[in-house]
């Protein structure tokens, strides 16, 4: 039976996906491959995923809910930003991450990548 996942789309058209760390890394790798480009923010997100504990502790100490990976001005001008911000948390003894994707990342590519990863995808529009 396929795993279920919800892609939330907010009023600003930002899309978010909640994954465990291993799946998050795979998701971003496949997303970059499908999009055909890589950006500074996605590389920074890989660094956050690979160093989860350090970034999680920093977020907790600063009482922050979300963390915005560094973005390059060139990526912003070209419209090639992929990750807007991330939320790190722990649930049921598992490290998890909510990846909030930029509004310009096509929804159909996101759902396609998740489907290829074996998820049954539901798109939920907020607001």
C-alpha positions as a Markdown table, in Angstrom:
| # | Residue | x | y | z |
|---|---|---|---|---|
| 1 | Unk | 0.0 | 0.0 | 0.0 |
| 2 | Unk | 1.5 | 3.4 | -1.0 |
| 3 | Unk | 2.4 | 5.9 | 1.7 |
| 4 | Unk | 0.2 | 9.0 | 1.8 |
| 5 | Unk | 1.5 | 12.5 | 1.7 |
| 6 | Unk | -0.1 | 15.9 | 1.6 |
| 7 | Unk | 1.3 | 18.8 | -0.4 |
| 8 | Unk | -0.1 | 22.0 | 1.1 |
| 9 | Unk | -0.5 | 25.0 | -1.1 |
| 10 | Unk | -1.0 | 28.3 | 0.8 |
| 11 | Unk | -2.6 | 31.5 | -0.4 |
| 12 | Unk | 0.8 | 32.8 | -1.6 |
| 13 | Unk | 1.2 | 29.6 | -3.7 |
| 14 | Unk | 4.1 | 28.3 | -1.6 |
| 15 | Unk | 4.0 | 24.5 | -1.5 |
| 16 | Unk | 5.1 | 22.5 | 1.6 |
| 17 | Unk | 5.9 | 18.9 | 2.1 |
| 18 | Unk | 6.5 | 17.1 | 5.4 |
| 19 | Unk | 9.1 | 14.3 | 5.2 |
| 20 | Unk | 11.6 | 12.4 | 7.3 |
| 21 | Unk | 15.2 | 13.4 | 6.7 |
| 22 | Unk | 16.2 | 10.5 | 4.4 |
| 23 | Unk | 13.1 | 10.9 | 2.2 |
| 24 | Unk | 13.6 | 14.7 | 2.2 |
| 25 | Unk | 17.1 | 14.4 | 0.8 |
| 26 | Unk | 15.9 | 11.9 | -1.9 |
| 27 | Unk | 13.0 | 14.3 | -2.7 |
| 28 | Unk | 15.2 | 17.3 | -3.2 |
| 29 | Unk | 17.7 | 15.3 | -5.3 |
| 30 | Unk | 14.9 | 14.1 | -7.6 |
| 31 | Unk | 13.3 | 17.6 | -7.7 |
| 32 | Unk | 16.6 | 19.2 | -8.8 |
| 33 | Unk | 17.0 | 16.5 | -11.4 |
| 34 | Unk | 13.5 | 17.1 | -12.8 |
| 35 | Unk | 13.8 | 20.9 | -12.7 |
| 36 | Unk | 17.2 | 20.8 | -14.5 |
| 37 | Unk | 18.9 | 23.3 | -12.3 |
| 38 | Unk | 20.4 | 23.6 | -8.8 |
| 39 | Unk | 20.4 | 26.7 | -6.6 |
| 40 | Unk | 22.3 | 27.9 | -3.5 |
| 41 | Unk | 19.2 | 27.5 | -1.3 |
| 42 | Unk | 18.8 | 23.8 | -2.2 |
| 43 | Unk | 22.5 | 23.2 | -1.5 |
| 44 | Unk | 22.1 | 25.0 | 1.9 |
| 45 | Unk | 19.0 | 22.8 | 2.6 |
| 46 | Unk | 21.1 | 19.7 | 1.9 |
| 47 | Unk | 23.6 | 21.0 | 4.5 |
| 48 | Unk | 20.7 | 21.6 | 7.0 |
| 49 | Unk | 19.4 | 18.0 | 6.4 |
| 50 | Unk | 22.8 | 16.4 | 6.8 |
| 51 | Unk | 23.5 | 18.4 | 10.0 |
| 52 | Unk | 20.0 | 18.2 | 11.4 |
| 53 | Unk | 20.9 | 18.1 | 15.1 |
| 54 | Unk | 23.1 | 21.2 | 15.1 |
| 55 | Unk | 20.5 | 23.2 | 13.2 |
| 56 | Unk | 17.6 | 21.9 | 15.3 |
| 57 | Unk | 19.3 | 23.0 | 18.5 |
| 58 | Unk | 20.1 | 26.4 | 17.0 |
| 59 | Unk | 16.4 | 26.9 | 16.1 |
| 60 | Unk | 15.3 | 25.8 | 19.5 |
| 61 | Unk | 17.7 | 28.2 | 21.3 |
| 62 | Unk | 16.6 | 31.1 | 19.1 |
| 63 | Unk | 12.9 | 30.2 | 19.6 |
| 64 | Unk | 12.4 | 30.0 | 15.8 |
| 65 | Unk | 9.8 | 28.0 | 14.0 |
| 66 | Unk | 11.3 | 28.2 | 10.5 |
| 67 | Unk | 14.8 | 28.6 | 9.0 |
| 68 | Unk | 15.4 | 30.3 | 5.7 |
| 69 | Unk | 18.3 | 28.8 | 3.7 |
| 70 | Unk | 20.7 | 31.4 | 2.2 |
| 71 | Unk | 19.6 | 32.4 | -1.3 |
| 72 | Unk | 21.7 | 34.0 | -4.0 |
| 73 | Unk | 20.6 | 37.2 | -5.6 |
| 74 | Unk | 21.2 | 35.7 | -9.0 |
| 75 | Unk | 18.9 | 32.8 | -8.3 |
| 76 | Unk | 16.2 | 35.2 | -7.0 |
| 77 | Unk | 16.5 | 37.4 | -10.2 |
| 78 | Unk | 16.4 | 34.3 | -12.5 |
| 79 | Unk | 13.5 | 32.8 | -10.6 |
| 80 | Unk | 15.4 | 29.6 | -9.8 |
| 81 | Unk | 15.0 | 29.6 | -6.0 |
| 82 | Unk | 13.7 | 26.2 | -5.0 |
| 83 | Unk | 13.5 | 26.2 | -1.2 |
| 84 | Unk | 11.9 | 29.2 | 0.5 |
| 85 | Unk | 12.3 | 28.0 | 4.1 |
| 86 | Unk | 12.3 | 24.8 | 6.3 |
| 87 | Unk | 11.0 | 23.7 | 9.6 |
| 88 | Unk | 12.9 | 21.1 | 11.6 |
| 89 | Unk | 11.1 | 19.1 | 14.3 |
| 90 | Unk | 11.1 | 15.7 | 16.1 |
| 91 | Unk | 8.0 | 13.4 | 16.2 |
| 92 | Unk | 7.8 | 9.9 | 17.5 |
| 93 | Unk | 11.6 | 9.7 | 18.0 |
| 94 | Unk | 12.1 | 10.7 | 14.3 |
| 95 | Unk | 13.8 | 13.7 | 12.8 |
| 96 | Unk | 11.5 | 15.4 | 10.3 |
| 97 | Unk | 11.5 | 18.4 | 8.1 |
| 98 | Unk | 8.9 | 20.5 | 6.4 |
| 99 | Unk | 10.2 | 21.9 | 3.2 |
| 100 | Unk | 8.4 | 25.1 | 2.0 |
| 101 | Unk | 9.1 | 25.4 | -1.7 |
| 102 | Unk | 9.1 | 28.6 | -3.7 |
| 103 | Unk | 5.9 | 29.6 | -5.4 |
| 104 | Unk | 7.6 | 29.2 | -8.9 |
| 105 | Unk | 8.3 | 25.5 | -8.4 |
| 106 | Unk | 5.6 | 23.8 | -10.5 |
| 107 | Unk | 3.1 | 21.8 | -8.5 |
| 108 | Unk | 2.9 | 19.1 | -11.1 |
| 109 | Unk | 6.7 | 18.4 | -10.8 |
| 110 | Unk | 6.4 | 18.2 | -7.0 |
| 111 | Unk | 3.6 | 15.7 | -7.2 |
| 112 | Unk | 5.4 | 13.7 | -9.9 |
| 113 | Unk | 8.5 | 13.4 | -7.9 |
| 114 | Unk | 6.6 | 12.3 | -4.8 |
| 115 | Unk | 4.6 | 9.7 | -6.9 |
| 116 | Unk | 7.8 | 8.3 | -8.3 |
| 117 | Unk | 9.0 | 7.9 | -4.7 |
| 118 | Unk | 6.0 | 5.7 | -3.9 |
| 119 | Unk | 3.7 | 8.2 | -2.3 |
| 120 | Unk | 0.0 | 8.6 | -2.9 |
| 121 | Unk | -0.2 | 12.4 | -3.2 |
| 122 | Unk | -3.0 | 14.7 | -2.1 |
| 123 | Unk | -2.9 | 18.4 | -2.8 |
| 124 | Unk | -4.5 | 20.5 | -0.1 |
| 125 | Unk | -5.1 | 24.2 | -0.8 |
| 126 | Unk | -5.2 | 26.4 | 2.3 |
| 127 | Unk | -7.4 | 29.5 | 2.4 |
